[in-house]
Short mmCIF file of C-alpha atoms in Angstrom, two decimals:
data_model
loop_
_atom_site.label_atom_id
_atom_site.label_comp_id
_atom_site.label_asym_id
_atom_site.label_seq_id
_atom_site.Cartn_x
_atom_site.Cartn_y
_atom_site.Cartn_z
CA GLN R 204 -28.47 -66.38 -27.13
CA GLN R 205 -30.04 -64.89 -29.85
CA CYS R 206 -32.26 -61.56 -28.12
CA VAL R 207 -28.61 -61.20 -26.51
CA THR R 208 -27.35 -61.03 -29.94
CA ASP R 209 -30.13 -58.83 -31.18
CA MET R 210 -30.29 -56.64 -29.02
CA LEU R 211 -26.93 -55.82 -29.37
CA THR R 212 -27.57 -55.35 -33.76
CA GLU R 213 -29.96 -52.62 -32.00
CA TYR R 214 -28.38 -50.75 -30.01
CA GLN R 215 -24.98 -50.71 -32.12
CA GLN R 216 -27.43 -49.08 -34.26
CA ARG R 217 -28.93 -46.30 -32.42
CA ARG R 218 -25.04 -45.94 -31.38
CA ASP R 219 -24.64 -44.59 -34.79
CA GLN R 220 -27.34 -43.73 -36.07
CA ASP R 221 -26.71 -40.74 -32.75
CA LEU R 222 -23.51 -40.40 -34.01
CA THR R 223 -24.45 -40.08 -37.87
CA TRP R 224 -27.32 -37.73 -36.36
CA LEU R 225 -24.21 -35.31 -34.03
CA ALA R 226 -22.18 -35.02 -36.91
CA GLU R 227 -24.67 -32.98 -38.26
CA GLU R 228 -22.76 -30.25 -36.45
CA PRO R 229 -19.27 -30.29 -36.23
CA ARG R 230 -18.56 -29.09 -33.19
CA LEU R 231 -20.01 -31.82 -30.60
CA ARG R 232 -17.23 -34.05 -31.59
CA CYS R 233 -17.70 -37.67 -30.13
CA ALA R 234 -16.16 -40.58 -30.13
CA VAL R 235 -17.59 -44.13 -31.09
CA PRO R 236 -18.90 -45.79 -28.42
CA GLN R 237 -17.33 -49.71 -27.80
CA GLY R 238 -19.80 -51.67 -24.88
CA ALA R 239 -21.46 -48.94 -23.34
CA PHE R 240 -25.21 -47.52 -24.89
CA TYR R 241 -24.39 -43.99 -24.99
CA VAL R 242 -22.22 -41.22 -26.54
CA PHE R 243 -20.31 -38.75 -24.94
CA PRO R 244 -19.97 -35.64 -27.24
CA ASP R 245 -17.39 -32.82 -26.15
CA VAL R 246 -19.46 -29.84 -26.11
CA THR R 247 -16.31 -27.45 -24.78
CA ASP R 248 -17.10 -24.95 -28.35
CA PHE R 249 -19.77 -24.29 -26.27
CA LEU R 250 -19.25 -23.32 -23.60
CA SER R 251 -16.89 -20.36 -22.33
CA PRO R 252 -16.86 -16.97 -19.47
CA ASP R 253 -19.65 -15.22 -20.74
CA GLY R 254 -22.77 -17.53 -21.45
CA LEU R 255 -22.44 -21.46 -19.69
CA ARG R 256 -19.21 -21.71 -18.05
CA THR R 257 -19.50 -25.69 -17.34
CA SER R 258 -21.21 -28.46 -19.19
CA LEU R 259 -23.06 -29.01 -15.55
CA ALA R 260 -24.87 -25.07 -16.75
CA PHE R 261 -24.80 -27.10 -20.03
CA SER R 262 -27.80 -29.81 -18.45
CA ASP R 263 -28.72 -27.52 -16.32
CA ALA R 264 -30.03 -24.99 -19.62
CA LEU R 265 -30.56 -28.06 -21.41
CA LEU R 266 -32.70 -29.55 -19.59
CA ALA R 267 -34.80 -26.46 -18.60
CA GLU R 268 -34.98 -25.44 -22.38
CA GLU R 269 -35.46 -28.34 -24.59
CA HIS R 270 -36.58 -30.48 -22.26
CA VAL R 271 -33.55 -32.89 -23.23
CA VAL R 272 -31.94 -34.87 -20.42
CA THR R 273 -27.89 -35.10 -20.12
CA THR R 274 -25.85 -35.71 -17.20
CA PRO R 275 -22.94 -33.28 -17.07
CA GLY R 276 -19.15 -34.56 -17.70
CA GLU R 277 -18.30 -33.31 -14.01
CA ALA R 278 -19.65 -36.82 -12.86
CA PHE R 279 -17.87 -38.55 -14.21
CA ASP R 280 -14.08 -36.33 -14.62
CA THR R 281 -14.85 -35.10 -17.09
CA PRO R 282 -15.83 -31.38 -17.93
CA GLY R 283 -16.99 -30.45 -21.13
CA PHE R 284 -18.97 -32.97 -21.70
CA VAL R 285 -22.46 -34.32 -21.74
CA ARG R 286 -23.28 -38.45 -21.52
CA LEU R 287 -26.49 -39.21 -23.54
CA SER R 288 -28.02 -42.25 -23.41
CA TYR R 289 -29.73 -44.51 -26.42
CA ALA R 290 -31.67 -47.17 -24.81
CA THR R 291 -34.76 -45.41 -26.14
CA SER R 292 -36.62 -45.26 -29.78
CA LEU R 293 -34.71 -43.89 -32.97
CA GLU R 294 -37.21 -41.37 -32.76
CA ARG R 295 -37.22 -40.41 -29.46
CA LEU R 296 -33.26 -40.08 -30.01
CA ARG R 297 -33.69 -37.57 -33.69
CA GLU R 298 -35.77 -35.66 -31.78
CA GLY R 299 -33.66 -35.28 -28.26
CA ILE R 300 -30.43 -34.91 -30.81
CA THR R 301 -32.40 -32.37 -33.09
CA ARG R 302 -33.37 -30.17 -29.19
CA LEU R 303 -29.57 -30.33 -28.37
CA ILE R 304 -28.08 -29.36 -31.62
CA ARG R 305 -30.40 -26.55 -31.52
CA PHE R 306 -30.23 -25.43 -27.91
CA ALA R 307 -26.22 -25.53 -28.41
CA ARG R 308 -26.25 -22.90 -32.09
CA ALA R 309 -28.38 -21.34 -29.73
CA HIS R 310 -25.66 -20.42 -26.97
CA ALA R 311 -22.31 -21.79 -28.90
CA PRO R 312 -20.07 -18.20 -28.49
CA ASN R 313 -19.18 -16.11 -30.76
#
């Protein structure tokens, strides 16, 4: 069906754009998802014993400070990662990733 093809194309474009934006901060490493509508960046470079210790703490603080919702990797047995959905508009995705990068840089260990 054409609608399925159109939706697949749209989600691939969102995925690719998300990965491009996330690459603006090289410490946010991210594999290319093959069949989902979320990216799963590695945030371990932003965790430390004296700051945000877990991806759960990272996600909670990101929500409180920047109003960006992610799911911590602990929910998927992958601590050190956060899940970020791209099931929304490119405009909202750009804003969310901009906030995520700003937050991560502000909390990066020295």
